[in-house]
Amino acid sequence: MKSILSEASRVPFAAQVEEIVASTPIFDVHTHLYAPPFGELLLWGIDDLLVYHYLVAESLRQTDIPYEKFWSLSKTAQADLIWDALFIQHSPISEACRGVLTTLHALGLDVKKRDLPAIRKWFAAQKVENHVAQCMELAGVKKICMTNSPFDDLERPVWEKNPPQDDRFVSALRIDPLLLSWSETAPLLSRWGYDVNAGAASGKAFSEVRRFLGDWSKRMNSRYLMVSLPPDFEFPGRGITAQLIEHAVLPHCREFGLPFALMPGVKRAVNPQLRLAGDGVGLSNLTSLQNLCAQFPENKFMATVLARENQHELCVLARKFRNLHIFGCWWFTNIPSLIQEMTRMRIEMLGTSFTPQHSDARVLDQIVYKWQHTRRIIAQVLVEKYAELGQTGWQTSRAEVERDVKDLFGGAFEKFCRA
Ligand code: HDL
Ligand code: ZN
């Protein structure tokens, strides 16, 4: 059936959709970035871009340097090795390699010169405050959600000194050590003044854990709590992880009106010699997520799942439970082929009631490429979906496209948090 939008009229419409997607400000709901008052915790610049753990894993496939020798190198020497292996000896066509070049190009640097010393010199002349503003401007990111851990020995002291508020950065309270390493974490809590012990948690321990979560949620003004989980996470369960979630985390989240973000599918340290780059992926049993959403309708859940094979079931779960908000193409799924597949499937099943992407950026400059790459793909999918809509005789106004894109870029998530 001939589209009601004649070929001629479609071009302006498609161009409008692309322009709206390219220019709508984004709330980046999950990153590993820090506001400038956190000092060295905020990574930025060419050497941090090059030693990103994605590129460490890729470069160690292209060289035969012993792992321990690599780790003994300085950051600059590691970056030199990665630049040579992945950009000079081989074309930088992987997503993480192309991303570095997208970012450098957007910052106005001439990558065809392949002049790493000159690039280093440019970054050495930048001031962090200006660079934060420049990267957020280029990425079109208006708000960044950090990943904040009271268990991080570098980060905790900064929070204890009550750092100046930077409204561009909001907090998410990360609790992996509490839920996944109770025997090591309970003594820490006890040292910090919470009456718990490393044995099986009891009523008293659960209320003390809630007090800990309350203290840190207030200190950080956290927007949600989050945990990454192994593929075999089970709920309900008799294990300490399930017990702490049921008797401490979920009551705390209900009391504070905060979502709880579950990120299942991580196999930590499948190759420990790669250190941070050594984590892998496994198929998760999403019945656990289903049970949580069904059993705790007063709680709000966020989820992003690591295995491609889990994505369809995650979408169906989101259709069944309006207290579940799915977000992002996380980590190993954050590649164009899967972003396109997942975004198309999610729009086809959920409309605009989800958050298609988060950057997961660890290095400030990465938001430029992660968002530039993703915006292009989301625009392609939306142009196709609005065109298909047009074939029914329905006409979508510019204002409605702007509303829909605002929803996808953080608006739906913020409505979910307020619900
Ligand atoms: O657990 C997480 O939040 C993951 O995003 C890990 O930090 C992972 O190392 C990562 O950076 N993925 O992009
Ligand atoms: Zn992350």
Short mmCIF file of C-alpha atoms and ligand atoms in Angstrom, two decimals:
data_model
loop_
_atom_site.label_atom_id
_atom_site.label_comp_id
_atom_site.label_asym_id
_atom_site.label_seq_id
_atom_site.Cartn_x
_atom_site.Cartn_y
_atom_site.Cartn_z
CA MET A 1 0.00 0.00 0.00
CA LYS A 2 1.48 3.39 -1.00
CA SER A 3 2.60 5.36 2.02
CA ILE A 4 0.37 8.40 2.66
CA LEU A 5 3.61 10.30 3.02
CA SER A 6 4.67 10.67 -0.61
CA GLU A 7 8.37 10.08 -1.21
CA ALA A 8 8.93 13.85 -1.41
CA SER A 9 7.12 14.66 1.87
CA ARG A 10 8.86 11.78 3.71
CA VAL A 11 12.32 13.30 3.45
CA PRO A 12 11.46 16.41 5.53
CA PHE A 13 9.68 14.20 8.09
CA ALA A 14 12.60 11.78 8.38
CA ALA A 15 15.02 14.69 8.54
CA GLN A 16 12.91 16.24 11.31
CA VAL A 17 12.96 13.00 13.32
CA GLU A 18 16.74 12.75 12.89
CA GLU A 19 17.19 16.38 13.95
CA ILE A 20 14.96 15.92 17.03
CA VAL A 21 16.83 12.75 18.08
CA ALA A 22 20.18 14.45 17.48
CA SER A 23 19.29 17.50 19.58
CA THR A 24 17.12 16.23 22.48
CA PRO A 25 19.04 16.51 25.79
CA ILE A 26 19.64 13.21 27.56
CA PHE A 27 19.50 12.00 31.16
CA ASP A 28 22.23 9.32 31.20
CA VAL A 29 20.79 6.96 33.82
CA HIS A 30 23.87 4.78 34.43
CA THR A 31 27.54 5.75 34.23
CA HIS A 32 30.74 5.26 36.22
CA LEU A 33 31.58 8.95 36.01
CA TYR A 34 32.00 11.32 38.94
CA ALA A 35 31.31 15.00 39.48
CA PRO A 36 34.51 17.14 39.50
CA PRO A 37 34.61 17.42 43.33
CA PHE A 38 35.48 13.69 43.33
CA GLY A 39 38.87 14.60 41.83
CA GLU A 40 40.94 11.71 40.44
CA LEU A 41 37.90 9.41 40.53
CA LEU A 42 36.68 11.23 37.41
CA LEU A 43 38.65 9.69 34.54
CA TRP A 44 39.13 11.76 31.35
CA GLY A 45 41.60 12.26 28.49
CA ILE A 46 43.31 10.17 25.82
CA ASP A 47 45.24 7.75 28.03
CA ASP A 48 42.17 6.82 30.08
CA LEU A 49 40.24 6.47 26.82
CA LEU A 50 42.86 4.06 25.47
CA VAL A 51 43.27 1.95 28.63
CA TYR A 52 39.46 1.45 28.91
CA HIS A 53 39.00 -2.18 29.89
CA TYR A 54 37.16 -2.94 26.63
CA LEU A 55 40.33 -1.94 24.70
CA VAL A 56 42.62 -3.79 27.12
CA ALA A 57 40.75 -7.02 26.34
CA GLU A 58 40.83 -6.34 22.58
CA SER A 59 44.52 -5.33 22.49
CA LEU A 60 45.71 -8.36 24.48
CA ARG A 61 44.25 -10.51 21.69
CA GLN A 62 46.50 -8.74 19.18
CA THR A 63 49.76 -8.90 21.14
CA ASP A 64 51.57 -11.72 22.93
CA ILE A 65 52.80 -9.65 25.84
CA PRO A 66 52.47 -11.61 29.10
CA TYR A 67 49.54 -10.31 31.15
CA GLU A 68 51.70 -9.44 34.18
CA LYS A 69 54.17 -7.54 31.95
CA PHE A 70 51.27 -5.50 30.55
CA TRP A 71 50.03 -4.69 34.04
CA SER A 72 53.54 -3.64 35.11
CA LEU A 73 53.59 -0.93 32.42
CA SER A 74 52.73 2.69 33.20
CA LYS A 75 49.32 3.95 32.01
CA THR A 76 51.07 5.87 29.21
CA ALA A 77 52.99 2.77 28.10
CA GLN A 78 49.81 0.67 28.20
CA ALA A 79 48.06 3.34 26.10
CA ASP A 80 50.96 3.35 23.61
CA LEU A 81 50.74 -0.44 23.28
CA ILE A 82 46.96 -0.34 22.78
CA TRP A 83 47.19 2.51 20.24
CA ASP A 84 49.80 0.61 18.24
CA ALA A 85 48.04 -2.77 18.42
CA LEU A 86 44.48 -1.66 17.73
CA PHE A 87 44.83 1.56 15.71
CA ILE A 88 48.11 1.24 13.78
CA GLN A 89 48.79 -2.49 13.32
CA HIS A 90 45.09 -3.16 12.67
CA SER A 91 42.19 -0.96 11.55
CA PRO A 92 40.24 0.44 14.54
CA ILE A 93 36.90 -0.87 13.32
CA SER A 94 35.65 -2.38 16.61
CA GLU A 95 32.97 -0.32 18.44
CA ALA A 96 35.28 0.66 21.30
CA CYS A 97 38.10 1.64 18.91
CA ARG A 98 35.82 3.61 16.58
CA GLY A 99 34.42 5.30 19.67
CA VAL A 100 37.77 6.78 20.61
CA LEU A 101 38.09 8.27 17.12
CA THR A 102 34.49 9.55 17.11
CA THR A 103 35.22 11.38 20.34
CA LEU A 104 38.58 12.82 19.19
CA HIS A 105 37.00 13.97 15.91
CA ALA A 106 34.08 15.60 17.76
CA LEU A 107 36.62 17.41 19.98
CA GLY A 108 38.13 18.86 16.79
CA LEU A 109 41.29 16.73 16.68
CA ASP A 110 42.61 15.52 13.31
CA VAL A 111 42.81 11.73 13.77
CA LYS A 112 44.11 11.08 10.23
CA LYS A 113 47.48 12.40 11.41
CA ARG A 114 47.56 9.45 13.84
CA ASP A 115 49.72 11.66 16.06
CA LEU A 116 49.25 10.34 19.60
CA PRO A 117 51.81 12.73 21.17
CA ALA A 118 49.98 15.71 19.63
CA ILE A 119 46.66 14.37 20.95
CA ARG A 120 48.19 13.98 24.41
CA LYS A 121 49.47 17.55 24.22
CA TRP A 122 45.97 18.86 23.43
CA PHE A 123 44.43 17.04 26.40
CA ALA A 124 47.22 18.24 28.72
CA ALA A 125 46.11 21.79 27.97
CA GLN A 126 42.46 21.15 28.96
CA LYS A 127 40.97 22.12 32.31
CA VAL A 128 38.66 19.48 33.83
CA GLU A 129 35.71 21.82 34.53
CA ASN A 130 35.72 23.13 30.93
CA HIS A 131 36.20 19.61 29.62
CA VAL A 132 33.18 18.32 31.55
CA ALA A 133 31.05 21.09 30.07
CA GLN A 134 32.45 20.52 26.57
CA CYS A 135 31.88 16.74 26.62
CA MET A 136 28.34 17.08 27.99
CA GLU A 137 27.59 19.71 25.34
CA LEU A 138 28.97 17.54 22.51
CA ALA A 139 27.13 14.47 23.83
CA GLY A 140 23.90 16.40 24.45
CA VAL A 141 23.82 15.01 27.99
CA LYS A 142 22.10 17.26 30.56
CA LYS A 143 22.26 14.95 33.58
CA ILE A 144 24.61 12.11 34.51
CA CYS A 145 23.79 9.40 37.04
CA MET A 146 26.90 8.20 38.85
CA THR A 147 27.50 4.75 40.38
CA ASN A 148 28.28 5.45 44.02
CA SER A 149 29.64 2.92 46.47
CA PRO A 150 30.14 3.41 50.23
CA PHE A 151 32.45 0.40 49.92
CA ASP A 152 34.91 2.20 47.67
CA ASP A 153 37.81 3.32 49.88
CA LEU A 154 38.58 6.29 47.61
CA GLU A 155 34.99 7.43 47.22
CA ARG A 156 33.67 7.03 50.78
CA PRO A 157 35.94 9.73 52.31
CA VAL A 158 34.75 12.24 49.68
CA TRP A 159 31.11 11.69 50.69
CA GLU A 160 32.03 11.91 54.37
CA LYS A 161 33.37 15.41 53.72
CA ASN A 162 30.00 16.39 52.21
CA PRO A 163 31.22 17.43 48.71
CA PRO A 164 29.73 20.50 46.97
CA GLN A 165 26.58 19.63 45.00
CA ASP A 166 26.91 19.63 41.18
CA ASP A 167 23.36 19.57 39.78
CA ARG A 168 24.54 17.95 36.54
CA PHE A 169 25.41 14.79 38.50
CA VAL A 170 23.01 12.60 40.50
CA SER A 171 23.72 9.50 42.52
CA ALA A 172 22.80 5.81 42.43
CA LEU A 173 23.67 3.72 45.49
CA ARG A 174 25.62 0.61 44.41
CA ILE A 175 25.42 -2.28 46.91
CA ASP A 176 27.14 -5.30 45.28
CA PRO A 177 29.50 -5.97 48.26
CA LEU A 178 26.55 -5.90 50.69
CA LEU A 179 24.50 -8.40 48.71
CA LEU A 180 27.20 -10.58 47.14
CA SER A 181 29.98 -10.65 49.77
CA TRP A 182 28.14 -10.56 53.10
CA SER A 183 30.85 -12.40 55.06
CA GLU A 184 33.46 -9.73 54.13
CA THR A 185 31.03 -6.81 54.27
CA ALA A 186 29.29 -7.47 57.61
CA PRO A 187 32.51 -6.79 59.59
CA LEU A 188 32.86 -3.50 57.68
CA LEU A 189 29.32 -2.45 58.62
CA SER A 190 30.04 -3.43 62.20
CA ARG A 191 33.19 -1.29 62.18
CA TRP A 192 31.11 1.61 60.84
CA GLY A 193 28.73 1.30 63.80
CA TYR A 194 25.97 -0.97 62.48
CA ASP A 195 25.11 -3.88 64.76
CA VAL A 196 25.54 -6.83 62.39
CA ASN A 197 27.77 -9.91 62.34
CA ALA A 198 28.97 -12.14 59.54
CA GLY A 199 26.62 -14.97 60.49
CA ALA A 200 23.20 -15.58 59.02
CA ALA A 201 21.35 -12.28 59.02
CA SER A 202 18.53 -11.92 61.54
CA GLY A 203 15.76 -9.39 62.17
CA LYS A 204 18.17 -7.09 64.03
CA ALA A 205 20.74 -7.34 61.25
CA PHE A 206 18.13 -6.58 58.60
CA SER A 207 17.04 -3.43 60.43
CA GLU A 208 20.67 -2.37 60.83
CA VAL A 209 21.26 -2.91 57.12
CA ARG A 210 18.19 -0.75 56.46
CA ARG A 211 19.70 1.94 58.71
CA PHE A 212 22.93 1.75 56.69
CA LEU A 213 21.00 2.04 53.41
CA GLY A 214 18.99 4.95 54.82
CA ASP A 215 22.12 6.80 55.98
CA TRP A 216 23.79 6.49 52.56
CA SER A 217 20.65 7.12 50.50
CA LYS A 218 20.28 10.42 52.40
CA ARG A 219 23.98 11.30 52.25
CA MET A 220 24.09 10.70 48.48
CA ASN A 221 20.51 11.75 47.73
CA SER A 222 20.41 8.55 45.66
CA ARG A 223 17.88 8.25 42.83
CA TYR A 224 17.89 4.45 42.94
CA LEU A 225 19.73 1.47 44.42
CA MET A 226 21.54 -0.97 42.15
CA VAL A 227 23.30 -4.32 42.08
CA SER A 228 24.84 -6.46 39.36
CA LEU A 229 24.01 -10.15 39.78
CA PRO A 230 25.42 -13.48 38.61
CA PRO A 231 23.40 -15.40 36.00
CA ASP A 232 22.31 -17.97 38.61
CA PHE A 233 20.76 -15.44 41.02
CA GLU A 234 17.58 -16.99 42.41
CA PHE A 235 14.58 -15.33 44.03
CA PRO A 236 12.93 -16.36 46.25
CA GLY A 237 15.91 -17.97 47.86
CA ARG A 238 17.24 -19.01 51.24
CA GLY A 239 20.66 -17.52 50.49
CA ILE A 240 21.82 -14.28 52.13
CA THR A 241 21.49 -12.29 48.86
CA ALA A 242 17.78 -13.07 48.47
CA GLN A 243 17.18 -12.62 52.21
CA LEU A 244 18.86 -9.19 52.32
CA ILE A 245 16.92 -8.09 49.23
CA GLU A 246 13.59 -9.21 50.70
CA HIS A 247 14.06 -8.06 54.30
CA ALA A 248 16.26 -4.98 53.97
CA VAL A 249 16.66 -3.59 50.45
CA LEU A 250 13.03 -3.74 49.30
CA PRO A 251 11.53 -2.37 52.54
CA HIS A 252 14.13 0.44 52.39
CA CYS A 253 13.23 1.21 48.77
CA ARG A 254 9.52 1.27 49.62
CA GLU A 255 10.14 3.60 52.56
CA PHE A 256 12.28 5.98 50.47
CA GLY A 257 10.26 5.58 47.25
CA LEU A 258 13.36 4.47 45.33
CA PRO A 259 13.59 1.98 42.45
CA PHE A 260 15.84 -1.05 42.84
CA ALA A 261 17.93 -1.76 39.71
CA LEU A 262 18.90 -5.36 39.04
CA MET A 263 21.62 -6.05 36.47
CA PRO A 264 21.80 -9.85 36.04
CA GLY A 265 24.10 -11.90 33.85
CA VAL A 266 27.63 -11.01 34.94
CA LYS A 267 30.19 -13.79 35.33
CA ARG A 268 32.87 -11.93 37.29
CA ALA A 269 36.53 -12.77 36.56
CA VAL A 270 36.16 -15.48 33.91
CA ASN A 271 39.74 -14.55 33.08
CA PRO A 272 41.16 -13.00 36.28
CA GLN A 273 44.43 -12.13 34.50
CA LEU A 274 42.51 -9.45 32.58
CA ARG A 275 41.51 -7.82 35.90
CA LEU A 276 38.60 -5.35 35.29
CA ALA A 277 38.48 -6.58 31.68
CA GLY A 278 38.07 -10.18 32.78
CA ASP A 279 34.31 -10.38 33.37
CA GLY A 280 32.07 -12.46 31.10
CA VAL A 281 28.38 -13.05 30.42
CA GLY A 282 25.93 -15.83 31.22
CA LEU A 283 22.27 -16.55 30.51
CA SER A 284 20.15 -15.37 33.46
CA ASN A 285 17.08 -17.02 34.92
CA LEU A 286 14.64 -14.08 34.63
CA THR A 287 11.98 -15.95 36.62
CA SER A 288 13.72 -14.41 39.65
CA LEU A 289 12.98 -10.92 38.29
CA GLN A 290 9.43 -12.00 37.48
CA ASN A 291 8.97 -13.25 41.07
CA LEU A 292 10.26 -9.98 42.53
CA CYS A 293 7.95 -7.84 40.35
CA ALA A 294 4.95 -10.06 41.15
CA GLN A 295 5.61 -10.49 44.88
CA PHE A 296 6.43 -6.81 45.57
CA PRO A 297 3.97 -4.70 43.53
CA GLU A 298 4.70 -1.71 45.83
CA ASN A 299 8.36 -1.77 44.80
CA LYS A 300 9.71 -0.23 41.59
CA PHE A 301 12.28 -2.30 39.71
CA MET A 302 14.72 -1.30 36.97
CA ALA A 303 16.54 -3.93 34.95
CA THR A 304 19.13 -4.25 32.27
CA VAL A 305 20.38 -7.72 31.43
CA LEU A 306 23.73 -8.71 30.01
CA ALA A 307 22.92 -11.66 27.71
CA ARG A 308 21.49 -10.99 24.26
CA GLU A 309 19.44 -14.17 24.63
CA ASN A 310 17.61 -12.71 27.67
CA GLN A 311 16.42 -9.55 25.93
CA HIS A 312 13.14 -10.81 24.49
CA GLU A 313 11.99 -12.32 27.79
CA LEU A 314 12.96 -9.07 29.57
CA CYS A 315 10.71 -7.15 27.17
CA VAL A 316 7.81 -9.52 27.81
CA LEU A 317 8.31 -9.15 31.58
CA ALA A 318 8.14 -5.36 31.21
CA ARG A 319 4.81 -5.78 29.40
CA LYS A 320 3.50 -7.84 32.32
CA PHE A 321 4.71 -5.58 35.16
CA ARG A 322 4.33 -1.82 35.13
CA ASN A 323 6.55 -1.68 38.23
CA LEU A 324 9.43 -2.79 35.97
CA HIS A 325 11.34 -0.23 33.88
CA ILE A 326 13.93 -1.68 31.53
CA PHE A 327 16.93 0.37 30.44
CA GLY A 328 20.00 0.36 28.24
CA CYS A 329 21.94 -1.91 25.96
CA TRP A 330 24.38 -2.87 28.67
CA TRP A 331 28.14 -3.59 28.22
CA PHE A 332 28.50 -6.48 25.71
CA THR A 333 25.15 -5.55 24.08
CA ASN A 334 26.25 -1.92 23.60
CA ILE A 335 27.21 -2.48 19.96
CA PRO A 336 25.34 -1.13 16.91
CA SER A 337 24.02 -4.50 15.70
CA LEU A 338 22.43 -5.28 19.08
CA ILE A 339 21.35 -1.71 19.92
CA GLN A 340 19.34 -1.73 16.71
CA GLU A 341 17.85 -5.20 17.34
CA MET A 342 16.99 -4.45 20.97
CA THR A 343 15.59 -0.94 20.37
CA ARG A 344 13.39 -2.11 17.51
CA MET A 345 12.07 -5.05 19.62
CA ARG A 346 11.48 -2.82 22.68
CA ILE A 347 9.58 -0.17 20.69
CA GLU A 348 7.51 -2.90 19.04
CA MET A 349 6.57 -4.33 22.46
CA LEU A 350 6.71 -1.33 24.84
CA GLY A 351 6.18 1.79 22.73
CA THR A 352 8.07 4.56 24.55
CA SER A 353 7.71 3.19 28.11
CA PHE A 354 11.38 2.24 28.53
CA THR A 355 14.85 3.83 28.42
CA PRO A 356 16.70 2.56 25.33
CA GLN A 357 20.21 3.43 26.40
CA HIS A 358 22.65 4.43 29.10
CA SER A 359 26.29 5.11 28.31
CA ASP A 360 27.93 3.11 31.12
CA ALA A 361 30.80 5.54 30.52
CA ARG A 362 33.86 5.09 32.72
CA VAL A 363 35.81 7.91 31.07
CA LEU A 364 34.13 11.31 30.70
CA ASP A 365 34.99 11.69 27.00
CA GLN A 366 33.19 8.41 26.20
CA ILE A 367 29.76 10.02 26.54
CA VAL A 368 30.50 11.84 23.26
CA TYR A 369 30.86 8.67 21.20
CA LYS A 370 28.47 6.43 23.11
CA TRP A 371 25.64 8.90 22.61
CA GLN A 372 26.57 9.97 19.07
CA HIS A 373 26.59 6.31 17.96
CA THR A 374 23.37 5.44 19.80
CA ARG A 375 21.41 8.54 18.68
CA ARG A 376 22.07 7.60 15.03
CA ILE A 377 20.65 4.11 15.55
CA ILE A 378 17.61 5.26 17.55
CA ALA A 379 16.86 7.83 14.84
CA GLN A 380 16.96 5.12 12.15
CA VAL A 381 14.55 2.93 14.10
CA LEU A 382 12.17 5.81 14.87
CA VAL A 383 12.09 7.04 11.25
CA GLU A 384 11.09 3.52 10.21
CA LYS A 385 8.44 3.22 12.95
CA TYR A 386 6.86 6.63 12.26
CA ALA A 387 6.86 5.86 8.52
CA GLU A 388 5.07 2.56 9.18
CA LEU A 389 2.59 4.51 11.34
CA GLY A 390 2.06 6.94 8.46
CA GLN A 391 1.09 4.06 6.22
CA THR A 392 -2.07 3.61 8.33
CA GLY A 393 -3.17 7.19 7.66
CA TRP A 394 -2.09 8.29 11.18
CA GLN A 395 -0.11 11.54 11.13
CA THR A 396 2.46 12.26 13.86
CA SER A 397 3.16 15.91 14.60
CA ARG A 398 6.62 17.33 15.31
CA ALA A 399 5.53 18.07 18.87
CA GLU A 400 4.55 14.42 19.34
CA VAL A 401 7.92 13.22 18.04
CA GLU A 402 9.64 15.66 20.44
CA ARG A 403 7.49 14.33 23.32
CA ASP A 404 8.28 10.70 22.43
CA VAL A 405 12.03 11.30 22.17
CA LYS A 406 12.07 13.19 25.50
CA ASP A 407 10.39 10.15 27.05
CA LEU A 408 12.97 7.78 25.59
CA PHE A 409 15.88 9.99 26.69
CA GLY A 410 15.09 10.00 30.39
CA GLY A 411 11.54 11.35 30.63
CA ALA A 412 9.88 7.94 30.93
CA PHE A 413 12.40 6.99 33.62
CA GLU A 414 11.78 10.16 35.62
CA LYS A 415 7.99 9.60 35.39
CA PHE A 416 8.59 6.01 36.57
CA CYS A 417 10.60 7.29 39.56
CA ARG A 418 7.84 9.76 40.49
CA ALA A 419 5.02 7.20 40.10
O1 HDL B 1 28.64 -3.62 36.78
C1 HDL B 1 28.55 -2.66 36.00
O2 HDL B 1 27.98 -1.56 36.25
C2 HDL B 1 29.23 -2.83 34.64
O3 HDL B 1 28.88 -1.75 33.80
C3 HDL B 1 30.73 -2.90 34.87
O4 HDL B 1 31.13 -1.71 35.50
C4 HDL B 1 31.54 -3.15 33.60
O5 HDL B 1 32.89 -3.28 33.95
C5 HDL B 1 31.42 -2.03 32.59
O6 HDL B 1 32.05 -1.01 32.70
N1 HDL B 1 30.60 -2.27 31.58
O7 HDL B 1 30.43 -1.32 30.59
ZN ZN B 2 28.04 -0.12 34.67
#
